[in-house]
Short mmCIF file of C-alpha atoms in Angstrom, two decimals:
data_model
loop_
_atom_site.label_atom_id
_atom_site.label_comp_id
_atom_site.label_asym_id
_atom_site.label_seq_id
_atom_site.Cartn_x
_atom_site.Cartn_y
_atom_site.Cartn_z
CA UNK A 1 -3.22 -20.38 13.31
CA UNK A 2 -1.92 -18.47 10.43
CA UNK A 3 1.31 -15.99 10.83
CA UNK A 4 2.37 -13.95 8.55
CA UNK A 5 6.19 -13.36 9.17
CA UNK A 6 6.86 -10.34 7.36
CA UNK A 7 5.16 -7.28 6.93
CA UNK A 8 5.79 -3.43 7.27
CA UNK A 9 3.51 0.06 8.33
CA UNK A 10 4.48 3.13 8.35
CA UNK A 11 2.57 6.47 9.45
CA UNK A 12 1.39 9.39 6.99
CA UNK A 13 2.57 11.89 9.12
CA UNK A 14 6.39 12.46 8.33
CA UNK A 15 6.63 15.44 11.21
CA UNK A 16 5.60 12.60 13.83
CA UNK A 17 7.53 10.21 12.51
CA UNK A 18 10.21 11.54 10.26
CA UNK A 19 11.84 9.70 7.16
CA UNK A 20 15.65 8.58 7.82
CA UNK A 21 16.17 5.95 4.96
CA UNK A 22 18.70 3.50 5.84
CA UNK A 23 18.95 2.24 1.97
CA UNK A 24 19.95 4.12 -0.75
CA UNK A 25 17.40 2.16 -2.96
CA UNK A 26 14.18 2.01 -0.56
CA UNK A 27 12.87 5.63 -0.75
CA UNK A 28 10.26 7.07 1.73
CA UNK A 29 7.06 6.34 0.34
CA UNK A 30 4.54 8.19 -1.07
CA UNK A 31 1.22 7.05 0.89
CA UNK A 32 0.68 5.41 4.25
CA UNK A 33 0.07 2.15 5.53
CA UNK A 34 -1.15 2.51 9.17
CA UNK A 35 -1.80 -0.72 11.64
CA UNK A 36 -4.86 -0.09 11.36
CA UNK A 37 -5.10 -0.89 8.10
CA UNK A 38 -3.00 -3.87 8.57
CA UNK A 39 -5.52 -4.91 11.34
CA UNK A 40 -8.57 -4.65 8.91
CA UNK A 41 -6.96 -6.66 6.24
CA UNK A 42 -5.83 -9.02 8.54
CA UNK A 43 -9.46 -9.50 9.31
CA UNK A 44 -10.48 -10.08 5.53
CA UNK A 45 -7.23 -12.19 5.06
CA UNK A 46 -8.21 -14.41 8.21
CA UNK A 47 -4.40 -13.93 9.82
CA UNK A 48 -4.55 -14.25 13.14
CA UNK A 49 -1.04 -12.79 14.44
CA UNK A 50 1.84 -10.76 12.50
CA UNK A 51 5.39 -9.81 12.75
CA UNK A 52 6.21 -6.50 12.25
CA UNK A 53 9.37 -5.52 10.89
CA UNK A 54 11.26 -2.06 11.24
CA UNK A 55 10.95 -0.13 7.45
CA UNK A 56 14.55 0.80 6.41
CA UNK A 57 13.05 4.26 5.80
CA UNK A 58 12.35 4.87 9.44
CA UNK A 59 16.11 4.12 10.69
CA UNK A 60 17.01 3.59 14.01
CA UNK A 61 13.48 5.46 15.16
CA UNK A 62 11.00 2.57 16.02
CA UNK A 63 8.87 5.07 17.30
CA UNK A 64 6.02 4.44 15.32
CA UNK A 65 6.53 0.32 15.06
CA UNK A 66 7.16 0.78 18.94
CA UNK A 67 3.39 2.65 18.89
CA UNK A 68 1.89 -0.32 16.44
CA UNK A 69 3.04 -3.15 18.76
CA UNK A 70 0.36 -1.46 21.46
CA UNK A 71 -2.42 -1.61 19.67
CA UNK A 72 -2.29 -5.05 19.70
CA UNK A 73 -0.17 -6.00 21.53
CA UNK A 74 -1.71 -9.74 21.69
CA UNK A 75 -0.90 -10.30 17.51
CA UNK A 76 1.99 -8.37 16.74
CA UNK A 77 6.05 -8.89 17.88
CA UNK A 78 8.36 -6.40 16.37
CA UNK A 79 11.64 -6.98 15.13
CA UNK A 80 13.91 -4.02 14.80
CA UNK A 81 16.95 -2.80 12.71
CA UNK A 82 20.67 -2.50 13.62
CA UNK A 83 22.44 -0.10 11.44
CA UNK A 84 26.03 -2.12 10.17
CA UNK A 85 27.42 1.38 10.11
CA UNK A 86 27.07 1.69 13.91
CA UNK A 87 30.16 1.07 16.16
CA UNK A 88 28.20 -0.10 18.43
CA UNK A 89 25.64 -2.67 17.20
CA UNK A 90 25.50 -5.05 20.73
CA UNK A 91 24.70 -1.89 22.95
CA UNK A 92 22.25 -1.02 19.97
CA UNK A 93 20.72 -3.96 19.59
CA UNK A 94 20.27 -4.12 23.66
CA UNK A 95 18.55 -0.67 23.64
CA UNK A 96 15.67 -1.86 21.09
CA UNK A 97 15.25 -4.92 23.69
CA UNK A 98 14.52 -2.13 26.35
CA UNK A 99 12.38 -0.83 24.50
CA UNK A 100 10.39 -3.75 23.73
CA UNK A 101 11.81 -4.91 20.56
CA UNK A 102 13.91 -7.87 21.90
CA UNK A 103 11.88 -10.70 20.18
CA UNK A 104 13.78 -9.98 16.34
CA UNK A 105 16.34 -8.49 15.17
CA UNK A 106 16.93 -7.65 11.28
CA UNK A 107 20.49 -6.48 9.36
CA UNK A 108 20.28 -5.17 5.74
CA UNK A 109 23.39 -6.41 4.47
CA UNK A 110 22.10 -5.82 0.65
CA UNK A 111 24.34 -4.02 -1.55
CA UNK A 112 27.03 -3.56 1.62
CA UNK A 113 29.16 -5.98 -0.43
CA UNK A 114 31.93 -7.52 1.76
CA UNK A 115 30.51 -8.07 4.96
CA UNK A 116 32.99 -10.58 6.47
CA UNK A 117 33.44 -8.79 9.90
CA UNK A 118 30.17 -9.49 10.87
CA UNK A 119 31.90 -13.11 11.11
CA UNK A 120 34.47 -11.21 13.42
CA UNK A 121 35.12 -9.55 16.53
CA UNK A 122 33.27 -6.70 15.74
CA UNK A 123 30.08 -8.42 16.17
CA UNK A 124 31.02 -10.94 17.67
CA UNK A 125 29.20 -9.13 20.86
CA UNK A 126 25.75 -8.60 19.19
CA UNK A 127 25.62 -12.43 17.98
CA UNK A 128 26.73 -13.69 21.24
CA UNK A 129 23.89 -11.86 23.04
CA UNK A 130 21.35 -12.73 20.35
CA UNK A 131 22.18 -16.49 20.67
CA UNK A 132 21.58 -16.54 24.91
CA UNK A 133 18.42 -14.68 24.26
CA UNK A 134 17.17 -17.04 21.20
CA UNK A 135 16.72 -14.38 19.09
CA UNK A 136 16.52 -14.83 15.16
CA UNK A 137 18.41 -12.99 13.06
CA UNK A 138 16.63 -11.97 9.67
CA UNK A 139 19.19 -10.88 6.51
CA UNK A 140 18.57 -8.42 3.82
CA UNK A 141 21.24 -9.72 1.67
CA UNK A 142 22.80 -10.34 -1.47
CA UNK A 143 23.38 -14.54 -2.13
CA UNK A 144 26.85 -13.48 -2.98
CA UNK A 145 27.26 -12.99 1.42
CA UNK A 146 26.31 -16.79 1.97
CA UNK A 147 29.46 -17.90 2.90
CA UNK A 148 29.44 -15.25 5.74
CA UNK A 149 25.96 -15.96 6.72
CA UNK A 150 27.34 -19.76 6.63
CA UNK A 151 30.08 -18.69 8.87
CA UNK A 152 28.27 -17.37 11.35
CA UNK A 153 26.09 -20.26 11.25
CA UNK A 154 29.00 -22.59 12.35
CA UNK A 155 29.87 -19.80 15.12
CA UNK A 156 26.70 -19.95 16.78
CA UNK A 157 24.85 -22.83 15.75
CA UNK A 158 22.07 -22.67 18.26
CA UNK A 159 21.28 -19.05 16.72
CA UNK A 160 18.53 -19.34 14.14
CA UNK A 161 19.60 -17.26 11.37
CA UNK A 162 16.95 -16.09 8.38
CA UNK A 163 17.43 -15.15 4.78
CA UNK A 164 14.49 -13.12 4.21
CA UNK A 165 15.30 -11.33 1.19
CA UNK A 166 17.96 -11.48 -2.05
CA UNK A 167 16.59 -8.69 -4.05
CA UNK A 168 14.25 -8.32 -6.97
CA UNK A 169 16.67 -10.15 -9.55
CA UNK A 170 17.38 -13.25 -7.89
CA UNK A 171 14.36 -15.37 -9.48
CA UNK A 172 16.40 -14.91 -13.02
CA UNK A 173 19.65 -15.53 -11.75
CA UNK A 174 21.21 -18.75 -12.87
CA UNK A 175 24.25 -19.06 -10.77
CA UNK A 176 22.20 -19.32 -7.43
CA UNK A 177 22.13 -22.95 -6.66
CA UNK A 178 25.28 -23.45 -5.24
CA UNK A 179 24.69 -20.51 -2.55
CA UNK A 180 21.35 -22.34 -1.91
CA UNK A 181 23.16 -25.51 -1.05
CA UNK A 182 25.46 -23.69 1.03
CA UNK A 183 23.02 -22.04 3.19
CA UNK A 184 20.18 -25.14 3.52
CA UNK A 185 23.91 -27.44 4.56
CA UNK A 186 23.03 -25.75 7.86
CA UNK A 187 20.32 -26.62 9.91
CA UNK A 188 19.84 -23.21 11.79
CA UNK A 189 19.37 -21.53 8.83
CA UNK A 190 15.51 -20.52 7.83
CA UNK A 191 13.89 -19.21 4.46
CA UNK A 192 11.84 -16.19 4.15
CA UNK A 193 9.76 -15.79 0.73
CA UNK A 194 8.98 -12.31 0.44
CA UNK A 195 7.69 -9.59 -2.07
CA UNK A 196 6.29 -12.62 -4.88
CA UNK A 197 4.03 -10.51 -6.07
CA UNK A 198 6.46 -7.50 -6.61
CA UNK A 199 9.18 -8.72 -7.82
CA UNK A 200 7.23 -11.26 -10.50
CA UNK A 201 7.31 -9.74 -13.93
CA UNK A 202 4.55 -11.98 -15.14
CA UNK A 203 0.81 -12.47 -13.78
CA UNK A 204 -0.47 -14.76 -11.15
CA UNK A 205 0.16 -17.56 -10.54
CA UNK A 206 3.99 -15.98 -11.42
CA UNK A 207 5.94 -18.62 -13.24
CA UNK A 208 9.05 -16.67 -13.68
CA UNK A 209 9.32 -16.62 -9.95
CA UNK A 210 8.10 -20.36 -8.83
CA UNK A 211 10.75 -21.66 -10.46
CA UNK A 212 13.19 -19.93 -7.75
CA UNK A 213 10.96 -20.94 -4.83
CA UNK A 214 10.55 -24.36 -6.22
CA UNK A 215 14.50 -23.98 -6.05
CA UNK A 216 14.52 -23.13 -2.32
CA UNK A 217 11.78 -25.33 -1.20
CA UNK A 218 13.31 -28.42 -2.38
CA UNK A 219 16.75 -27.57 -0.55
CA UNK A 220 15.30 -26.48 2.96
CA UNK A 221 11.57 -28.28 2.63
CA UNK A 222 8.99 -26.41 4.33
CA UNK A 223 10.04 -27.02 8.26
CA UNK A 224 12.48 -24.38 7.28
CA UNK A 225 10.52 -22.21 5.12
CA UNK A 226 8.21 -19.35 6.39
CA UNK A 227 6.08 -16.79 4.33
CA UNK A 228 5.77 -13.14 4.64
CA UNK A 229 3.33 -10.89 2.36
CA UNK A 230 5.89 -7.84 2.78
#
């Protein structure tokens, strides 16, 4: 069976399902990319199930992931967002389970900078409720927040925790390796290789990038590595 861990839709119709970027850097975009698309290239592709994950551009409406996960109900799970600027991110996070979304959550720490209350009380609610449930916990995050994502590691070690992205520039950056250490030290923490063929600035097989991922996969080895074609 092949999964592909990553991937996003969103609607053409804006009136439907209105734009309400989360990230300054991720505008709306500019053409559509239905499930049922997804489903018909999934076909070609030979993938037999997918996880959908909340776009940043959509919010805290998961109406139209929320409308995806019926169509097939069978090959998709969703795994929706928690905004960090929410007071309330345990009652939030609890209201996407209710609405069927309890099987993922994701929190786009990129570019937030410090983020070392998400190691305190503050969340401390939304990561204990997470853990009973064994629920993952995918990061949109700069490698410069490792030693929180560490932290939180040691709090709740039976919580498997996800880096699943570190931005466009981390293939060239050469100070990485000790934040890889840190994170694969822990055994509850899981790599996500997204966007490749995005970010690579050179053409397939993308050498600039392999490098990186050669980087990661020696550090976590594949039990703790999972792919996602974004």
């Amino acid at each position: 069976m092949i999964v592909d861990s990553h991937l996003h839709v969103w609607s053409s119709d804006p009136h439907a399902y209105p734009w309400q970027p989360l990230l300054a850097h991720v505008p709306p975009p500019t053409y559509a990319a239905p499930v049922e698309r997804l489903i018909a290239d999934m076909a070609r592709a030979r993938v037999d199930k997918a996880i959908l994950v909340q776009p940043s551009v959509y919010g805290r409406d998961h109406s139209y992931l929320i409308d995806c996960l019926k169509v097939a109900p069978d090959r998709f799970i969703g795994v929706g967002l928690v905004d960090l600027r929410s007071p309330t991110p345990r009652e939030d996070f609890l209201d996407l389970v209710a609405k069927g979304l309890g099987r993922g959550l994701r929190l786009n720490t990129i570019l937030r900078g410090d983020v070392t209350r998400l190691a305190g009380p503050d969340y401390r609610g939304l990561f204990d409720t997470v853990e009973e449930m064994g629920v993952s916990v995918a990061f949109q995050m700069d490698i410069e927040q490792a030693p929180v994502i560490t932290r939180l590691a040691e709090q709740h070690r039976s919580l498997p925790l996800i880096v699943d992205y570190l931005g466009p520039e981390i293939h060239a950056r050469t100070d990485a390796a000790p934040y890889l250490d840190l994170l694969a030290a822990h055994s509850n923490i899981y790599f996500k290789l997204l966007c490749t063929a995005e970010d690579t600035k050179t053409a397939y097989p993308f050498p600039d990038v392999v490098v990186f991922y050669r980087a990661v996969l020696s550090r976590f080895g594949a039990e703790r590595l999972m792919y996602g074609s974004d």
